[in-house]
Structures are given as C-alpha cells and as structure tokens.
CSV table of C-alpha atoms and ligand atoms in Angstrom, one decimal:
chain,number,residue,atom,x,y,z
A,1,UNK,CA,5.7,-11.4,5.1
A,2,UNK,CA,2.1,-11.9,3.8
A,3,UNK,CA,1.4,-8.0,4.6
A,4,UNK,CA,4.9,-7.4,2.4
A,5,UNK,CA,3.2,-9.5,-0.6
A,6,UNK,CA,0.0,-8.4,-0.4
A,7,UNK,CA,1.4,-4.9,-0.9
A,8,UNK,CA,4.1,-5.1,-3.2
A,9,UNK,CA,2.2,-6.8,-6.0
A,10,UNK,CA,0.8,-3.6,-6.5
A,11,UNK,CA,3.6,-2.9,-8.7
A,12,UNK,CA,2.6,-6.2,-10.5
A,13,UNK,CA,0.7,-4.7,-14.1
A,14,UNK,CA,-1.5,-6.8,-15.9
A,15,UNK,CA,-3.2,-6.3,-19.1
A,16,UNK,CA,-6.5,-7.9,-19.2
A,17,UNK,CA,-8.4,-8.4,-22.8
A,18,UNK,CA,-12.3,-7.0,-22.2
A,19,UNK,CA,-14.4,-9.8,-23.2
A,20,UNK,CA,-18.3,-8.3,-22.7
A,21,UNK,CA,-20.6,-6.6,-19.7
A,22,UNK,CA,-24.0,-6.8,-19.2
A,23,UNK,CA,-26.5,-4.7,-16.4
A,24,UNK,CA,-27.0,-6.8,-13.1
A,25,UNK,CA,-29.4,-4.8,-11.7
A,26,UNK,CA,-31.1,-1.2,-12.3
A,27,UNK,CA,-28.0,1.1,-12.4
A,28,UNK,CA,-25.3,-2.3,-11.6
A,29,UNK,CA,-23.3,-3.3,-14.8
A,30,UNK,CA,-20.9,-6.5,-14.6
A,31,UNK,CA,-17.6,-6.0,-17.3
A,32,UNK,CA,-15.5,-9.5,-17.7
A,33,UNK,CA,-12.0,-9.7,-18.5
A,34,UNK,CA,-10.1,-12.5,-20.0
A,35,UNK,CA,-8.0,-14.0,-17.3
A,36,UNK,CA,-3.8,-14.6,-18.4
A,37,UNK,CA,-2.8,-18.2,-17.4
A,38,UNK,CA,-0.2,-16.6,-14.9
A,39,UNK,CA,-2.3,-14.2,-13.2
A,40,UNK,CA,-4.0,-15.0,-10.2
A,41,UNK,CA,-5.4,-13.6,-6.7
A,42,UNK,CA,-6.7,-14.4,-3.6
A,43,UNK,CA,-10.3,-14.3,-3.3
A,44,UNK,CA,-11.3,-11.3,-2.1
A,45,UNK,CA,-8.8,-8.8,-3.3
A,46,UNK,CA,-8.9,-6.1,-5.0
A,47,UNK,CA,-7.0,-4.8,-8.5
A,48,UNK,CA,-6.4,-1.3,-9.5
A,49,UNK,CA,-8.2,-1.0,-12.7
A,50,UNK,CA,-6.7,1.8,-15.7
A,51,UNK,CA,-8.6,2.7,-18.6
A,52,UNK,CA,-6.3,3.0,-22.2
A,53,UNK,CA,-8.9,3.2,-25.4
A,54,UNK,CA,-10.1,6.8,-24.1
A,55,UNK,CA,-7.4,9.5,-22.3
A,56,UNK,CA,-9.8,10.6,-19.1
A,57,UNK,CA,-8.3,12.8,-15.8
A,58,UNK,CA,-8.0,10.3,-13.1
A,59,UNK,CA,-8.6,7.0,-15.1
A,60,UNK,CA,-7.7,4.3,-12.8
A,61,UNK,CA,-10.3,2.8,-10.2
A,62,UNK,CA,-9.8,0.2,-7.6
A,63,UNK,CA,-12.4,-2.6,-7.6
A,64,UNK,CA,-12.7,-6.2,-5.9
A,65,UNK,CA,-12.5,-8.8,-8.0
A,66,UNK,CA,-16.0,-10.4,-7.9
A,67,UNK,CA,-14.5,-13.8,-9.3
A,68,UNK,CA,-13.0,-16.1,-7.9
A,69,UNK,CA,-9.7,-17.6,-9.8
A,70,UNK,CA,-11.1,-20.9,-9.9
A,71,UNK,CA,-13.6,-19.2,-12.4
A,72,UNK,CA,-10.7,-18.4,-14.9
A,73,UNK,CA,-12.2,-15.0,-15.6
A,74,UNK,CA,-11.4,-11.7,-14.0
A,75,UNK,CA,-15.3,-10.1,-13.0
A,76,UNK,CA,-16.0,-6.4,-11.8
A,77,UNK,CA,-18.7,-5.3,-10.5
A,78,UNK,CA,-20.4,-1.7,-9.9
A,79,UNK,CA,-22.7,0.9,-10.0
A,80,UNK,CA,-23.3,3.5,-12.7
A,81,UNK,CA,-25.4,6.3,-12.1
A,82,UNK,CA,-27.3,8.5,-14.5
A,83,UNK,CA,-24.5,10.8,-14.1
A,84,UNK,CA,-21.3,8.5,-14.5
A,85,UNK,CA,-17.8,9.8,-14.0
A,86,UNK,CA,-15.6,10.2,-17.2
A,87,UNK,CA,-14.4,6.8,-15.9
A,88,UNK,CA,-17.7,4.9,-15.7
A,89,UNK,CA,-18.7,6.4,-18.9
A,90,UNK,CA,-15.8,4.9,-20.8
A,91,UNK,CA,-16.2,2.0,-18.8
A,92,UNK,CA,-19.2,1.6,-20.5
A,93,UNK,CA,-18.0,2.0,-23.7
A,94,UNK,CA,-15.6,-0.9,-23.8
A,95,UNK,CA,-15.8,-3.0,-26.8
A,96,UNK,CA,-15.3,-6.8,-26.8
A,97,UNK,CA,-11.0,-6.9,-27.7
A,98,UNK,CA,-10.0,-3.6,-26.0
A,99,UNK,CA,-7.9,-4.2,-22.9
A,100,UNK,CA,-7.4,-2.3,-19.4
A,101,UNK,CA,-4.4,-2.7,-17.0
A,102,UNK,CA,-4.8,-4.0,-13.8
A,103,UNK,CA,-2.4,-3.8,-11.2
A,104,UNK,CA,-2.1,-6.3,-8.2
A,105,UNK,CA,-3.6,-8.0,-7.4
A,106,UNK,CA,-3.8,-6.5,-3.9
A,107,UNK,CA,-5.0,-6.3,-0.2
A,108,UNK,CA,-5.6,-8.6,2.5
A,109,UNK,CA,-9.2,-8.8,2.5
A,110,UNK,CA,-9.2,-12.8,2.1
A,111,UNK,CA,-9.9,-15.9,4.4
A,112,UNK,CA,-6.5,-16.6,6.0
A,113,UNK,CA,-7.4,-19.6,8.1
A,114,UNK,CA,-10.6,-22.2,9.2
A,115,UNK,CA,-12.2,-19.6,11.6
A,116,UNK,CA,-16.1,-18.9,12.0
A,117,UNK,CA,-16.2,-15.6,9.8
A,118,UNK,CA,-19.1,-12.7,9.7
A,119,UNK,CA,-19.2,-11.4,6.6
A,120,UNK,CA,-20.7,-7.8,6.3
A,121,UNK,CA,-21.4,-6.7,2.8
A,122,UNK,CA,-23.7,-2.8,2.0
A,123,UNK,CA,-24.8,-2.9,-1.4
A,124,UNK,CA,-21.8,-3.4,-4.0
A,125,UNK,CA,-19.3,-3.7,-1.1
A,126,UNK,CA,-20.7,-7.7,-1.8
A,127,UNK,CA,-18.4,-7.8,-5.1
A,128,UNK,CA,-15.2,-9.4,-2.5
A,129,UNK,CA,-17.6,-11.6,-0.7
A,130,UNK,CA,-19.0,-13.4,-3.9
A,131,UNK,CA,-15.3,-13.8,-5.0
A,132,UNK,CA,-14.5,-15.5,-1.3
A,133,UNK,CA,-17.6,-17.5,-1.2
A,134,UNK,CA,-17.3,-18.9,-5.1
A,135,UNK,CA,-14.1,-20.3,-3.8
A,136,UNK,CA,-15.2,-22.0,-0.8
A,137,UNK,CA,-17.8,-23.8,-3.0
A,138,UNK,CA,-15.2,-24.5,-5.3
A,139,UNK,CA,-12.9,-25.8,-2.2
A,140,UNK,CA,-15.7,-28.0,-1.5
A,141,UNK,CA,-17.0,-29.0,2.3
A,142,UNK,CA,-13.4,-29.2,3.6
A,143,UNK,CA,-14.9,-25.8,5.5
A,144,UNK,CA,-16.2,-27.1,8.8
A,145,UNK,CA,-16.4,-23.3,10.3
A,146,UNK,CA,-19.2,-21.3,9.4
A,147,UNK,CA,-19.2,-18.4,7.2
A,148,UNK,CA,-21.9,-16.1,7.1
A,149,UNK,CA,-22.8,-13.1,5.0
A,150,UNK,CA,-24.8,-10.3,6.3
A,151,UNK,CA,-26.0,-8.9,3.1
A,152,UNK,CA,-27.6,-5.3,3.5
A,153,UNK,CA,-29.3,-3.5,0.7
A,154,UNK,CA,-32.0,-0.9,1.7
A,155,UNK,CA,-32.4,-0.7,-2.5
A,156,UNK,CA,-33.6,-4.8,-2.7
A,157,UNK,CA,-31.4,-4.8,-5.6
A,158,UNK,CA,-29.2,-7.8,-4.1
A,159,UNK,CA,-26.8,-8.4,-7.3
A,160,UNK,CA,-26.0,-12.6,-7.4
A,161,UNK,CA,-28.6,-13.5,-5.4
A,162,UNK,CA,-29.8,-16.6,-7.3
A,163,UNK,CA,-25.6,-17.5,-7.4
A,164,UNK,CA,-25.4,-16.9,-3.6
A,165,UNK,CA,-28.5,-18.8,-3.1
A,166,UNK,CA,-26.9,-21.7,-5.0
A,167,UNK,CA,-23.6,-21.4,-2.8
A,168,UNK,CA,-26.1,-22.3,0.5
A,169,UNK,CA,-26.2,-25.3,-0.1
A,170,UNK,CA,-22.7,-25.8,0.6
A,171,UNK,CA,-23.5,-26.1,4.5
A,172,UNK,CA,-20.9,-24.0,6.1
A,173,UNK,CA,-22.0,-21.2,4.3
A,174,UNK,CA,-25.3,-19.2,5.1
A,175,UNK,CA,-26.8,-16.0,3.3
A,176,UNK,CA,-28.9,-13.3,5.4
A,177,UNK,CA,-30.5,-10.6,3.0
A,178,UNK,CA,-31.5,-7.7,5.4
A,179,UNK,CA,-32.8,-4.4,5.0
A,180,UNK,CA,-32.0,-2.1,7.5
A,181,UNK,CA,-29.7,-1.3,9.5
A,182,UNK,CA,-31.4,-2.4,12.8
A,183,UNK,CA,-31.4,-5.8,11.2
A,184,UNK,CA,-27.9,-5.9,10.3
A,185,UNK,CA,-26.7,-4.9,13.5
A,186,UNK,CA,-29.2,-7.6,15.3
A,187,UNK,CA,-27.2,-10.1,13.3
A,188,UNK,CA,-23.6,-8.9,13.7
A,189,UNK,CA,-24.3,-8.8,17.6
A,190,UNK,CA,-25.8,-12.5,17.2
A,191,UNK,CA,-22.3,-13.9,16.0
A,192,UNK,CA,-20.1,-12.1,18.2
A,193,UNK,CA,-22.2,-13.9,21.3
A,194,UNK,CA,-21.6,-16.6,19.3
A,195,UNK,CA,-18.0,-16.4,17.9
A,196,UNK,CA,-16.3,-13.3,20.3
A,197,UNK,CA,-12.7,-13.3,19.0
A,198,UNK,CA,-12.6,-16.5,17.9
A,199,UNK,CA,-14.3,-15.1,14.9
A,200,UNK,CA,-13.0,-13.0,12.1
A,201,UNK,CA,-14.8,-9.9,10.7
A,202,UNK,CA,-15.0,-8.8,7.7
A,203,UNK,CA,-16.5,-5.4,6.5
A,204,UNK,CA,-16.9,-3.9,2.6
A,205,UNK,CA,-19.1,-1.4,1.6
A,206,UNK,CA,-19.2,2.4,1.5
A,207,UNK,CA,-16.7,4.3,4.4
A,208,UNK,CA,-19.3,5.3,6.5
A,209,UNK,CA,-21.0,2.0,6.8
A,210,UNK,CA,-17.4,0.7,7.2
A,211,UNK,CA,-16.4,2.9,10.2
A,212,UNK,CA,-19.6,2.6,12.0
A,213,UNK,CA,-19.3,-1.1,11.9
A,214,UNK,CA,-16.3,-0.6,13.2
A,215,UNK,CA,-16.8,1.0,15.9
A,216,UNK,CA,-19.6,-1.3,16.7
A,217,UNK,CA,-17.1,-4.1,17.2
A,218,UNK,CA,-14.6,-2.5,19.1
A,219,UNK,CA,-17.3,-1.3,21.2
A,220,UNK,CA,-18.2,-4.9,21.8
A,221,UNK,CA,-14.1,-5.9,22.1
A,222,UNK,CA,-13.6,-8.0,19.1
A,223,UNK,CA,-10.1,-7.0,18.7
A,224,UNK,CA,-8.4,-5.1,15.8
A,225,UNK,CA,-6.8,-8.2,14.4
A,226,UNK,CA,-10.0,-9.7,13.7
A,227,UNK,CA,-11.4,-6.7,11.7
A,228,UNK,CA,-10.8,-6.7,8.1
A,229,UNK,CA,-11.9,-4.0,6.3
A,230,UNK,CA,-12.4,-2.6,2.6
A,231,UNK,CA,-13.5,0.7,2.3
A,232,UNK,CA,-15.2,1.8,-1.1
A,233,UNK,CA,-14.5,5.6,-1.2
A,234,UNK,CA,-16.4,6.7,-3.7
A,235,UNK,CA,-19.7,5.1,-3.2
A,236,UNK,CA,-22.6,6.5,-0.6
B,1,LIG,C1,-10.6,-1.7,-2.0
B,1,LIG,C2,-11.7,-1.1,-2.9
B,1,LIG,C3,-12.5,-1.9,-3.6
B,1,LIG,C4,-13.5,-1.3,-4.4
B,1,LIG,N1,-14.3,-2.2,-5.1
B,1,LIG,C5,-15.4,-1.7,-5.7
B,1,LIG,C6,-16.3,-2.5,-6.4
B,1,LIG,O1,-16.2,-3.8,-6.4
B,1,LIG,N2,-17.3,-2.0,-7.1
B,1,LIG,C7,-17.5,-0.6,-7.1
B,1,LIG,O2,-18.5,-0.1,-7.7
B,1,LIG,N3,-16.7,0.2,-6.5
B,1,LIG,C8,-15.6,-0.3,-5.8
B,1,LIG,N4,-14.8,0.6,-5.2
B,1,LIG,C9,-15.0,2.0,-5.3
B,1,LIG,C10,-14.5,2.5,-6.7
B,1,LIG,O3,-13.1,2.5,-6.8
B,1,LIG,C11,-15.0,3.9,-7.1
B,1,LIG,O4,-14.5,4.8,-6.2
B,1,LIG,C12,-16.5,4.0,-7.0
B,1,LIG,O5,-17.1,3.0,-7.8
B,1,LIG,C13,-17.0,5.4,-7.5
B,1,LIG,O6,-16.4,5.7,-8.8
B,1,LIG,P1,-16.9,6.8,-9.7
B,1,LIG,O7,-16.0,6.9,-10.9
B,1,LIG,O8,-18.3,6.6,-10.0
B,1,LIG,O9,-16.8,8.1,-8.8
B,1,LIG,P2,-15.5,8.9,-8.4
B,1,LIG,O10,-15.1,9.8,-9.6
B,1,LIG,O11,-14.5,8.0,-7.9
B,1,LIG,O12,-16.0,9.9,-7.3
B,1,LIG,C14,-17.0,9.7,-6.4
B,1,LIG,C15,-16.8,10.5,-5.1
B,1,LIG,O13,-15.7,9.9,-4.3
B,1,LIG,C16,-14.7,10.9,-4.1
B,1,LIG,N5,-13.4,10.3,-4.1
B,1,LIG,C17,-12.8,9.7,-5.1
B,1,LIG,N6,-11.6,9.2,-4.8
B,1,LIG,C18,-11.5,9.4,-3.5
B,1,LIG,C19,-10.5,9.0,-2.5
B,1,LIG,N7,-9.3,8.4,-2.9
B,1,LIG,N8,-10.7,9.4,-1.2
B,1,LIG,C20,-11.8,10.0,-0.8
B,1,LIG,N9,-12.8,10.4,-1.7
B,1,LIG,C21,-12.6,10.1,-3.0
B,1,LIG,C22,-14.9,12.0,-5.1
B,1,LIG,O14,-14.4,13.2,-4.7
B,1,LIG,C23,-16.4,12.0,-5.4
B,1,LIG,O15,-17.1,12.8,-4.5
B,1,LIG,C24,-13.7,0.1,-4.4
B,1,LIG,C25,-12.9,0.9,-3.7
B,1,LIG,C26,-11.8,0.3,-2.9
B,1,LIG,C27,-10.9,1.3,-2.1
C-alpha cells in the first residue's frame, strides 16, 4: 500500500512560490520555496521539480527535499558548474515571487521504523539525509536506535556541516566526515558487524557510487530489503 502511495503522488502537482537562494559552498547553491499549508512529505523524498518563467528542452529535474516539513519551507539543494545546463542556468535566475511546480512528493527513501540505520551520503547525495536527520531532531530523543551518516566528500566541501554538527548532540544520531573511499568502506563494514540485517541501509549520491555500494552489501548478505537507494543520475 505504502509503495502504491509513495508512487502515485507523483501525479500530485504543486506550485511552490520561490522565496530566495544563496551559494552553500564553491559551485553548491541552496533555492527555498515557500511551503503551501497542505503540502507535505516524508523526510527524505524526493519532488520532481519544473521550471515556468523561462521555456527550456527538458525543464523538469528531480531533487530531494533537503528540508524537513517540520521546517515549513521546501529546500533544494545542488551543484552548479561553470557550465550549467539550460536548467541550472534558469534555476539561477529565479527571482524572489516566481514559482516552479513540484510534483510528489515521491519515493521511499525515508525512515520507516526504529531500526539502527547507516546512512551513506557522496557529496550532494547528503540533500535526503539532512531532511531525515532535521526531523529526528525535531522528533526529539524518542530515537533509541542509532542513526549514523557516513558522509563522503573527496572535495571537503561538506554543505551543512555546522547544522549537522548541531543535530549530534541529539545522541542517537552520529556524523562521520570521511574522505575516501577506503574510509567509507572501513565504516560501512563496521555497522554491518555491528547491525547485519537488523540494520537498514541507506545509499544517495551519484549511480556509480550507488551501485558499488551496493554490491558491497550484498556481497556482505545484508538483504535487498534493507537497501534503500536514491540514485542521482546526472551527477559524477
Ligand atoms: C531521486 C533523485 C534525487 C536527486 N536529488 C538531487 C539533489 O538533491 N541535488 C542535486 O544536485 N541533484 C539531485 N538529483 C540529480 C538531478 O536531478 C540532476 O540530474 C543533476 O543535478 C544534474 O542536472 P543538470 O541539469 O546539471 O545536468 P543534466 O542536464 O541533467 O545532465 C547531466 C548528465 O546526466 C545525463 N542524464 C540526464 N538525465 C538522465 C537520466 N534520466 N538517466 C541517465 N542519464 C541522464 C545527461 O545525459 C548528462 O550527461 C537527483 C536525482 C534523483 C533521481
């Protein structure tokens, strides 16, 4: 029933009224929206984003929300190269009244239940995991499972760190900031000694990263059902 839902809402368009952006790191811009007093989402999930104040070939993007709902404000978050697409470009030129639709929002990529949970973020693919842990904070200490995000960026950039530096003192959650790869697999392999399959998994960050992860868990028989993952096509 929940997969049903979490699907169907796609056909569930919202128009969201742009309220400002600002750079969050070298090449990392955040854009705000104003959040309707009926829409809400699951922290975690994901919207599929259309551009209206410019005509541009393939103008609708999916991205995480990055807030959570308890923050009553609907926050994207990504990268913008020198080169942007036609859609990051006009992204960039939003200006404070315009308004985008969003449709959802959508996806499964959420806490379901009070398990121990590995969070794996590379790079942006951290914009569901600030939404999931802003809510837990929110929720208050009612968490007695851990939940711990694996946070790699070989760039150093880490975008919310001071936020996500805040949220450890809620003491279920915990924050590693790694590096490299080697690292990040040293970690993962620490929790499933830990956790097995009565921990849940979950992945976000560019496809490759995704699927090697992956495959680095099956290899180590964690089980389907405890992988959850959102690939960012589109990112390296
Ligand atoms: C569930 C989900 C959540 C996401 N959340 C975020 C987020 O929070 N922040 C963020 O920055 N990005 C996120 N993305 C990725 C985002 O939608 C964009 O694809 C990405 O930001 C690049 O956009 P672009 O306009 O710069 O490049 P694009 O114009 O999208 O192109 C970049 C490259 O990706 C290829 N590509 C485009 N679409 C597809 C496709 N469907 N399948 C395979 N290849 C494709 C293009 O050919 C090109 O080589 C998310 C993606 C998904 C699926």
């Amino acid at each position: 029933m929940s997969f049903l839902k979490d699907t169907l809402s796609i056909f569930k368009k919202n128009e969201l009224l742009f309220l400002e952006s600002y750079k969050e790191a070298e090449g990392v811009y955040t854009f705000l929206f104003e959040k309707e007093k009926d829409l809400t989402w699951k922290a975690g999930q994901h919207g599929l984003f259309s551009l209206t104040h410019k005509k541009i070939k393939n103008g609708t993007r999916p991205f995480s929300v990055a807030s959570a709902p308890t923050e009553d404000v609907v926050k994207i978050t990504t990268g913008i190269s020198d080169k942007p697409s036609d859609f990051k470009k006009a992204l960039l030129e939003l200006e404070k009244g315009m308004k985008v639709n969003m449709s959802g929002p959508v996806g499964s990529f959420y806490l379901k239940d009070n398990r121990h949970s590995l969070l794996i973020a590379g790079g942006i693919g951290v914009t569901p995991f600030r939404a999931i842990l802003k809510q837990l904070e929110a929720e208050g200490d009612g968490n007695e499972k851990q939940v711990k995000l694996l946070y790699l960026d070989s760039a150093k950039s880490y975008i919310y760190k001071d936020e996500l530096d805040e949220m450890v003192h809620n003491n279920s959650i915990d924050v590693s900031y790694l590096e490299s790869r080697e690292e990040l697999y040293q970690e993962i392999d620490k929790f499933i000694t830990a956790y097995k399959n009565d921990g849940n998994y979950f992945i976000a960050g560019s496809k490759s990263m995704v699927d090697s992860i992956t495959t680095h868990l099956k290899n180590h028989n964690i089980s389907k059902r405890n992988i959850k993952k959102d690939a960012f096509w589109g990112i390296n």
